[in-house]
Coordinates of C-alpha atoms and ligand atoms in Angstrom, one line a residue:
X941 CA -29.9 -57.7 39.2
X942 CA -28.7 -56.8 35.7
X943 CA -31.3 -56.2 32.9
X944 CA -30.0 -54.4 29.6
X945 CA -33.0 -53.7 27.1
X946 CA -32.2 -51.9 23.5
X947 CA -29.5 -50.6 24.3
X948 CA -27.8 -48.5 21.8
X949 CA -24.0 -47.2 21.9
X950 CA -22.0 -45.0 19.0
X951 CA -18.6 -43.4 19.4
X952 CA -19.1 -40.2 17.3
X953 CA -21.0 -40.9 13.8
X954 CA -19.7 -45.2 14.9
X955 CA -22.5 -47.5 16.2
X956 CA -20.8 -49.7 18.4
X957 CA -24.1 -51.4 20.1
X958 CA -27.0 -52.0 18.6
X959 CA -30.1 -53.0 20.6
X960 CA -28.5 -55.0 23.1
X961 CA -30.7 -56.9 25.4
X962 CA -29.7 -59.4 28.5
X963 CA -30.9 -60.3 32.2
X964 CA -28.4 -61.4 34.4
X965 CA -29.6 -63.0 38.1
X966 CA -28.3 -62.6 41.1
X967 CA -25.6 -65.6 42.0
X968 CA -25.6 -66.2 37.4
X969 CA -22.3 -66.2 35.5
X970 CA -22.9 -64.6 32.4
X971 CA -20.8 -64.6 29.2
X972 CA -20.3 -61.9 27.1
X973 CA -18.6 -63.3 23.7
X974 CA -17.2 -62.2 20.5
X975 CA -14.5 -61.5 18.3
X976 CA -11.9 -58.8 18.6
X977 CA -13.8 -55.2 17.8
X978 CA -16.8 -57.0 18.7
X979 CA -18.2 -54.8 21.2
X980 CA -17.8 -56.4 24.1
X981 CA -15.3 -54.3 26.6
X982 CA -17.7 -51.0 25.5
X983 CA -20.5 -53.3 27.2
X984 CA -19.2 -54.0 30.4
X985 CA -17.9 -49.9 30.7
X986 CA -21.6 -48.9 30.0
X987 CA -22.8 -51.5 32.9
X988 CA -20.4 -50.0 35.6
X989 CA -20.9 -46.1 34.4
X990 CA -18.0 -45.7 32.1
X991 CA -19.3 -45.3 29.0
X992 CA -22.2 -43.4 28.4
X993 CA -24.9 -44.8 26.3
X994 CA -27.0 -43.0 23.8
X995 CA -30.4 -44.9 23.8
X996 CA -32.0 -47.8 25.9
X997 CA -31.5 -49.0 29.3
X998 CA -29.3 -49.8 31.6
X999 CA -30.1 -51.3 35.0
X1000 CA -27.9 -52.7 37.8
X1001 CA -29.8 -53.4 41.1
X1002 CA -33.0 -51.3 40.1
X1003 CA -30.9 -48.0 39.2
X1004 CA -31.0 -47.0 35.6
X1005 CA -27.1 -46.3 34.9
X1006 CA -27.2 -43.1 32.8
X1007 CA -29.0 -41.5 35.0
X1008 CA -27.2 -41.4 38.2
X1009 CA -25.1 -38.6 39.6
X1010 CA -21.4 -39.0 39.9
X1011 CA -21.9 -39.6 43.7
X1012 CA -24.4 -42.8 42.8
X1013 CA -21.6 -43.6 40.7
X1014 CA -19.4 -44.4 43.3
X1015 CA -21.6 -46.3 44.8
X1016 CA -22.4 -48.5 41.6
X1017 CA -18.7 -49.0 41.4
X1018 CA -18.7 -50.3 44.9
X1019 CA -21.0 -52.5 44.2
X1020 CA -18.8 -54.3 41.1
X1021 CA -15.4 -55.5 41.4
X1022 CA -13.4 -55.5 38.1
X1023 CA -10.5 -57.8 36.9
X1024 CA -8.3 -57.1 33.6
X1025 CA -6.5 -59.0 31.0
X1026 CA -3.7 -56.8 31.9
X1027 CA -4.4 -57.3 36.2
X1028 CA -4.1 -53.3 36.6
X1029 CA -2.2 -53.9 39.9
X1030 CA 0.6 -51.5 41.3
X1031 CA 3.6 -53.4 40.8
X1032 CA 6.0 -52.3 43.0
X1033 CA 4.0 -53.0 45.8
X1034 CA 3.5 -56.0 47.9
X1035 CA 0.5 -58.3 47.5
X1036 CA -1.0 -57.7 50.8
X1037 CA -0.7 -53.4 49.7
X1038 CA -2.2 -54.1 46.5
X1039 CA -5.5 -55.8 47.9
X1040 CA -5.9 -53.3 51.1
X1041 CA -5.5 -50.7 48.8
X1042 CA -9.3 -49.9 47.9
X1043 CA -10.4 -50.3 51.7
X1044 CA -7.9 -47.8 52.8
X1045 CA -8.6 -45.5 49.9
X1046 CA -12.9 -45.7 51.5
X1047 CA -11.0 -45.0 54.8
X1048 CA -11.9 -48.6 56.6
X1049 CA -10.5 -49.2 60.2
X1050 CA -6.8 -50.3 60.2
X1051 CA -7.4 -53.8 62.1
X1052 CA -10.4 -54.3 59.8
X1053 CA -8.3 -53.5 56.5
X1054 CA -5.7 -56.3 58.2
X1055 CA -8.3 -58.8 59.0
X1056 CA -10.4 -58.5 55.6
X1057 CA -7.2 -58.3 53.4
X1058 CA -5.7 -61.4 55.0
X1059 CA -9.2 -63.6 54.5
X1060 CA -9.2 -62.6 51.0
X1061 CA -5.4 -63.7 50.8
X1062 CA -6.8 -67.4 52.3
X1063 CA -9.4 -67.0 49.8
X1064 CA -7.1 -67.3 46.9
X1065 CA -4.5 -68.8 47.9
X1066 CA -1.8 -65.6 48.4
X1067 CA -2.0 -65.8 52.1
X1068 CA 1.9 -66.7 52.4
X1069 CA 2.8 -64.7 49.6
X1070 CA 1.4 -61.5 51.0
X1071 CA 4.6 -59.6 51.2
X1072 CA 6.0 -60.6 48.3
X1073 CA 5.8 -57.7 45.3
X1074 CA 3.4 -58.3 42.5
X1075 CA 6.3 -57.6 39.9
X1076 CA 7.5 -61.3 41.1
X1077 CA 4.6 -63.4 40.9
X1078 CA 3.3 -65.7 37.9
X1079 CA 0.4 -64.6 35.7
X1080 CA -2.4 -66.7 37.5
X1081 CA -0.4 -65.2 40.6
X1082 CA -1.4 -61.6 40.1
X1083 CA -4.7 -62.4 38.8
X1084 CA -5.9 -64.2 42.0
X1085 CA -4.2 -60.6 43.6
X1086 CA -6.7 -58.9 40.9
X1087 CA -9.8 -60.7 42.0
X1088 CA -9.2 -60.5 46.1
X1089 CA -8.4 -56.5 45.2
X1090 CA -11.6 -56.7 43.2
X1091 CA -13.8 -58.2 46.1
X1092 CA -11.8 -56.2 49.3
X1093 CA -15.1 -53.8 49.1
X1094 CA -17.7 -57.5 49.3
X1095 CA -19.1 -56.4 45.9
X1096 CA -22.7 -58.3 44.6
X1097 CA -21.5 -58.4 40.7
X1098 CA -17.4 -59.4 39.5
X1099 CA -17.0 -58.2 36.0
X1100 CA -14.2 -59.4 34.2
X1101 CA -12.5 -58.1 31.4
X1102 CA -10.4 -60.6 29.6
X1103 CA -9.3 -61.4 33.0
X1104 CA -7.5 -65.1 31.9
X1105 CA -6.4 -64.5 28.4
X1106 CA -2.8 -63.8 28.9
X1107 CA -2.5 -66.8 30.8
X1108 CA -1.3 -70.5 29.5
X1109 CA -4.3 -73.2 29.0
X1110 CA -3.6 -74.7 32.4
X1111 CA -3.3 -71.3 34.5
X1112 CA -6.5 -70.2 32.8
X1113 CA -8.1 -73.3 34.2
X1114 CA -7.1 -72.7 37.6
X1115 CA -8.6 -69.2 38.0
X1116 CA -12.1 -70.1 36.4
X1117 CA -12.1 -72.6 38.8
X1118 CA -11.7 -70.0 41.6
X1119 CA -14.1 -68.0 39.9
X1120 CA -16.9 -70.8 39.9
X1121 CA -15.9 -71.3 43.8
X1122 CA -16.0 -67.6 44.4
X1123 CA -19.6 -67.9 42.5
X1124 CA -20.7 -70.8 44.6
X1125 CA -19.4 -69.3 48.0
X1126 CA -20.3 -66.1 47.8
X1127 CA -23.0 -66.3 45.2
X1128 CA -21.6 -63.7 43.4
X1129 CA -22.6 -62.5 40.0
X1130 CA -20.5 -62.4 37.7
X1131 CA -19.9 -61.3 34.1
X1132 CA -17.1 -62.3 31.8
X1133 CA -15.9 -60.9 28.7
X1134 CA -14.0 -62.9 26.5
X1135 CA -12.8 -64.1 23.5
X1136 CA -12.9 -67.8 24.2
X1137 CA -15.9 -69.8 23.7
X1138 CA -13.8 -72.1 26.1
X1139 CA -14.1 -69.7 28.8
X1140 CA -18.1 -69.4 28.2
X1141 CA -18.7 -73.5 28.0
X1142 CA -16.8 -74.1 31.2
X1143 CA -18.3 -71.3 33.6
X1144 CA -21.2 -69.4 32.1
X1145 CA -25.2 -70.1 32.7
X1146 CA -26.0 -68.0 30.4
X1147 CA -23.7 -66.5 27.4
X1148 CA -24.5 -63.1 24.7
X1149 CA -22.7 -63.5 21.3
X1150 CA -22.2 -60.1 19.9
X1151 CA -20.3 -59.2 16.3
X1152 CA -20.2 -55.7 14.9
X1153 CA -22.5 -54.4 18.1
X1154 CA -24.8 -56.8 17.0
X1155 CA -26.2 -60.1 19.1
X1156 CA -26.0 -63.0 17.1
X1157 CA -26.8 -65.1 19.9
X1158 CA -28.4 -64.8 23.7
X1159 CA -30.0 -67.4 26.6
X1160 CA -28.9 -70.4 28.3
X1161 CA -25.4 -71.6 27.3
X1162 CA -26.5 -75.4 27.0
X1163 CA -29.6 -74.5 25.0
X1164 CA -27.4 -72.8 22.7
X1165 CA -24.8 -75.5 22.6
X1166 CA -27.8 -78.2 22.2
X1167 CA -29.6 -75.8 19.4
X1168 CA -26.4 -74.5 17.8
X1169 CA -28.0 -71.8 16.0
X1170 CA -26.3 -70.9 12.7
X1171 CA -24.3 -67.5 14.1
X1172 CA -23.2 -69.9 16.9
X1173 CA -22.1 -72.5 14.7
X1174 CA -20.2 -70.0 12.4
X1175 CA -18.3 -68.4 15.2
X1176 CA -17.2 -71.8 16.7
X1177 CA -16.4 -73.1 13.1
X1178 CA -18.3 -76.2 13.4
X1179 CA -18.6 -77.3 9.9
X1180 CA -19.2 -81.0 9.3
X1181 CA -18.8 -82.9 5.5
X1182 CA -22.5 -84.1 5.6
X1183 CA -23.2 -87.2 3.3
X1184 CA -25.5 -85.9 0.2
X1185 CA -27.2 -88.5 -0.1
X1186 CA -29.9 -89.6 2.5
X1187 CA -31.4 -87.4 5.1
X1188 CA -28.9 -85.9 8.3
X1189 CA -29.9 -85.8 11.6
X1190 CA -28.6 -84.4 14.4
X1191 CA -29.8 -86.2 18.0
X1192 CA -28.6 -83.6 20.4
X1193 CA -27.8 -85.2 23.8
X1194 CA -28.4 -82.6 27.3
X1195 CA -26.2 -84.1 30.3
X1196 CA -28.9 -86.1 32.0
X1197 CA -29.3 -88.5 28.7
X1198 CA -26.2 -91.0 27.8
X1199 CA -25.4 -91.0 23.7
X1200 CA -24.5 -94.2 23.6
X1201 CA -27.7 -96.0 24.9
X1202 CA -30.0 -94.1 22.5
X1203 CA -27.8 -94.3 19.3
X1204 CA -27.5 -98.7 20.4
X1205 CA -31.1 -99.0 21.1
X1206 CA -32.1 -97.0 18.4
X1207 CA -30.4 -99.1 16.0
X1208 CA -31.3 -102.5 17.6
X1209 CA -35.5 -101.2 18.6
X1210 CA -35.9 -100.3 14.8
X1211 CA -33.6 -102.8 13.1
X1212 CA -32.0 -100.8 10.5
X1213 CA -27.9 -99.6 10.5
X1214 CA -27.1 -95.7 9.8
X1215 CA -24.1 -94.0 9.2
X1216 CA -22.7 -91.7 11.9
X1217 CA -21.2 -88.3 10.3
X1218 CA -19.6 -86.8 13.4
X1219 CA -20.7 -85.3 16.8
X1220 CA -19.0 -83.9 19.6
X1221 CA -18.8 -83.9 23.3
X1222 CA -18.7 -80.9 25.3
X1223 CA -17.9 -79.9 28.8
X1224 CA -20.4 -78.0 30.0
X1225 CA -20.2 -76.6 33.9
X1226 CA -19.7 -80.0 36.0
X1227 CA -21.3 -82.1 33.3
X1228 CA -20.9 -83.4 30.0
X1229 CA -23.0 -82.7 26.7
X1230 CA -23.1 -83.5 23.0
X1231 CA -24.4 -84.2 19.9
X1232 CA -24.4 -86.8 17.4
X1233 CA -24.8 -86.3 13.5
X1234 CA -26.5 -89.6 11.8
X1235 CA -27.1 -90.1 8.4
X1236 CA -30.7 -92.0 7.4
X1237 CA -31.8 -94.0 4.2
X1238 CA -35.4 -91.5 3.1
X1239 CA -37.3 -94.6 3.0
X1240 CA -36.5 -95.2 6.7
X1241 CA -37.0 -91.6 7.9
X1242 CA -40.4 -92.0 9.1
X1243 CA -39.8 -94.6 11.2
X1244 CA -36.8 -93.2 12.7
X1245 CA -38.7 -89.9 13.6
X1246 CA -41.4 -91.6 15.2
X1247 CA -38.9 -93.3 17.3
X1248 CA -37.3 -90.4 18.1
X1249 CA -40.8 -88.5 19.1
X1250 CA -42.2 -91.6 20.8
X1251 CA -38.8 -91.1 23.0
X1252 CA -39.0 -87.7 23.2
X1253 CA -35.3 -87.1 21.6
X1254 CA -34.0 -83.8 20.9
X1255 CA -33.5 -83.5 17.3
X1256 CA -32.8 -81.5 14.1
X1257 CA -33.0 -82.4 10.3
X1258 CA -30.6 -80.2 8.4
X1259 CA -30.5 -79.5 5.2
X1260 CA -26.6 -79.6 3.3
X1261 CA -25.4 -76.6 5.1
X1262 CA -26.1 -78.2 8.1
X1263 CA -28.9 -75.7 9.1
X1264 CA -31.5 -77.3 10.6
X1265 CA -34.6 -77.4 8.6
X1266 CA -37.2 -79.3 10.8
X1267 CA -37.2 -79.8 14.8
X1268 CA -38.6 -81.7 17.6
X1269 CA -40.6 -77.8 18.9
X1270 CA -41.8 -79.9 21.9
X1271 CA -38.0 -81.2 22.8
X1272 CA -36.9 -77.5 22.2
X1273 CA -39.6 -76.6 24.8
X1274 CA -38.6 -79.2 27.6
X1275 CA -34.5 -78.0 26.9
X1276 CA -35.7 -74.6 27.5
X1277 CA -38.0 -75.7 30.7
X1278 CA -35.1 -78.0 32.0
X1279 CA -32.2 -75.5 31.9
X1280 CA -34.2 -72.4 33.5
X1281 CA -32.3 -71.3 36.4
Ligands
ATP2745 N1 -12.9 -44.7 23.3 C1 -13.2 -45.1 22.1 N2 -13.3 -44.2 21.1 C2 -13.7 -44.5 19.8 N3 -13.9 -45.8 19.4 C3 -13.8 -46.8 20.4 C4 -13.5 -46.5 21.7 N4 -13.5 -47.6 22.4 C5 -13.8 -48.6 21.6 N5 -14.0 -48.1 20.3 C6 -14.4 -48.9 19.2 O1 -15.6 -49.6 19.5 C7 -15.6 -50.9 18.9 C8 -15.8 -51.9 20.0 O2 -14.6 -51.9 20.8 P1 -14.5 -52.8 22.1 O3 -13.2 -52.4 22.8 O4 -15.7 -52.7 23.0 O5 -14.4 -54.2 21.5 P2 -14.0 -55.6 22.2 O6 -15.0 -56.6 21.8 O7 -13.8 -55.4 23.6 O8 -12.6 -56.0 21.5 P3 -11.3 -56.8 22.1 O9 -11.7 -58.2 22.1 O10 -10.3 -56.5 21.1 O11 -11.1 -56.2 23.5 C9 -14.3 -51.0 18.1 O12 -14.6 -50.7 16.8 C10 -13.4 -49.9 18.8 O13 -12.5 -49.4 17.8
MG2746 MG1 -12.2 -55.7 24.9

């Protein structure tokens, strides 16, 4: 549906992308992340024809982006709704105004404009606020108005922009909620941009991390949460005191395997005590996920990783930074085969 490959972006003698590469399947959520500057907005305008790109590829349904005339343009932009930090509604008008607006402006029939306007109303819960202006509703308000504006034209791919980062912690929740039932219902694609690592743990199949233009991070958002690779780690700030002495191991835990049973059975199957260091739980889609820092006596390590092989745990040694210096490849392999979508 979406495929990227080396994609390269400058704004005059400015590199702004560098060798971007991402697949996105039809019905995924995918999560573009990063800091401020990072990139990511100058992504999503080169996916949907706004920013022209100097080198690489970019594909949406089969057609290569850069290449189409402005008339295929159109159509691309058909074919993706958009929503905004900043909603990008008209104000002054009603709700009901705001979301017929594109299908009048692509000239649909007026009883059709009514009818489709009014089921994406139901669709996000507006439906009695329809003549109400937008200048009068709540933040989550307008954006549901954004995102039934953004869909009056039944597009395969929602991009969003920032689309819940003005909004308070609970607001936020509530639209990617509608977004995930939007996703499920309509199996829509859908591509977020945002700031929030939140935003990409709750929603996103798979997620890009991009600083500088650069990807520090791409694939499956619960292989990468499992893994933590070091840029991952550094841009959520996980840093853990890790005891010096002994060796640190970090049993990583995907959704279909319960911490505590492994950490109690480890300890009572092998008969030795270790100290834990820290861990963390994560929400991850509909399920939860974690992992779980322990700290080993050397004389006791070979037993405890041929336990953890015999049981086919997911593990990482680290050294003192808290890299990992030695993993379980095989476990990597069956996270990687599990999580395929
Ligand atoms: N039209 C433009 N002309 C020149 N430079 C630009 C233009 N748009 C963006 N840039 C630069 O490109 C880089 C990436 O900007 P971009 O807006 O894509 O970042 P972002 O990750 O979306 O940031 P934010 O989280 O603040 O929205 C920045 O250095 C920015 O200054
Ligand atoms: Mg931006």
């Amino acid at each position: 549906m979406i495929s990227i490959s080396g994609l390269y972006k400058y704004f005059g003698g400015q590199r702004v992308l560098e060798d971007i590469h991402m697949r996105v399947a039809p019905g995924e959520i995918y999560g573009i992340v990063g800091h401020s500057g990072a990139g990511k907005s100058t992504l999503l305008r080169c996916l949907n024809g706004l920013e022209p790109y100097q080198d690489g590829s970019v594909k949406v349904t089969g057609e290569e982006v850069g290449d189409l005339s402005p008339s295929g343009l159109l159509a691309l932009r058909r074919k993706m709704g958009m929503i905004f930090q900043t909603f990008n509604l008209m104000s002054r008008k009603n709700v009901f105004k705001n979301v017929a607006f594109p299908l009048e402006i692509w000239k649909t029939p007026k009883a059709e404009v009514e009818d489709r306007a009014m089921e994406l109303l139901d669709l996000v819960g507006l439906a009695d606020r329809r003549n109400d202006r937008v200048q009068n509703l709540s933040g989550g308000q307008k954006q549901r108005v954004g995102i039934a504006r953004a869909l009056a034209l039944r597009p395969g791919i929602l991009l969003c922009d920032e689309a819940t980062s003005a909004l308070d912690p609970k607001t936020t929740g509530s639209i990617l909620d509608l977004l995930e039932d939007i996703n499920k219902r309509l199996g829509l694609t859908i591509v977020i941009v945002t700031h929030q690592m939140e935003v990409v743990k709750r929603l996103c199949h798979k997620m890009l991390l991009l600083d500088g233009g650069v990807t520090m991070a791409e694939g499956a958002t619960e292989d990468l949460f499992l893994s933590l690779p070091a840029n991952l780690r550094k841009f959520i700030d996980e840093e853990y005191t890790l005891i010096p002495n002994g060796v640190n191991i970090r049993l990583m835990f995907p959704r279909d395997i319960s911490q505590d049973a492994v950490i109690t059975t480890m300890a009572r199957e092998l008969d030795i005590g270790f100290s834990i260091v820290g861990g963390k739980l994560e929400r991850y889609l509909d399920d939860v996920f974690g992992f779980l820092i322990i700290n080993v006596r050397p004389e006791l390590l070979d037993r405890v990783m041929d336990y953890m092989r015999e049981k086919r745990l997911y593990w990482q040694i680290l050294d003192a930074d808290g890299d990992s210096v030695h993993d379980h490849d095989e476990s990597a392999d069956r996270i990687m085969n599990r999580s395929r979508r």
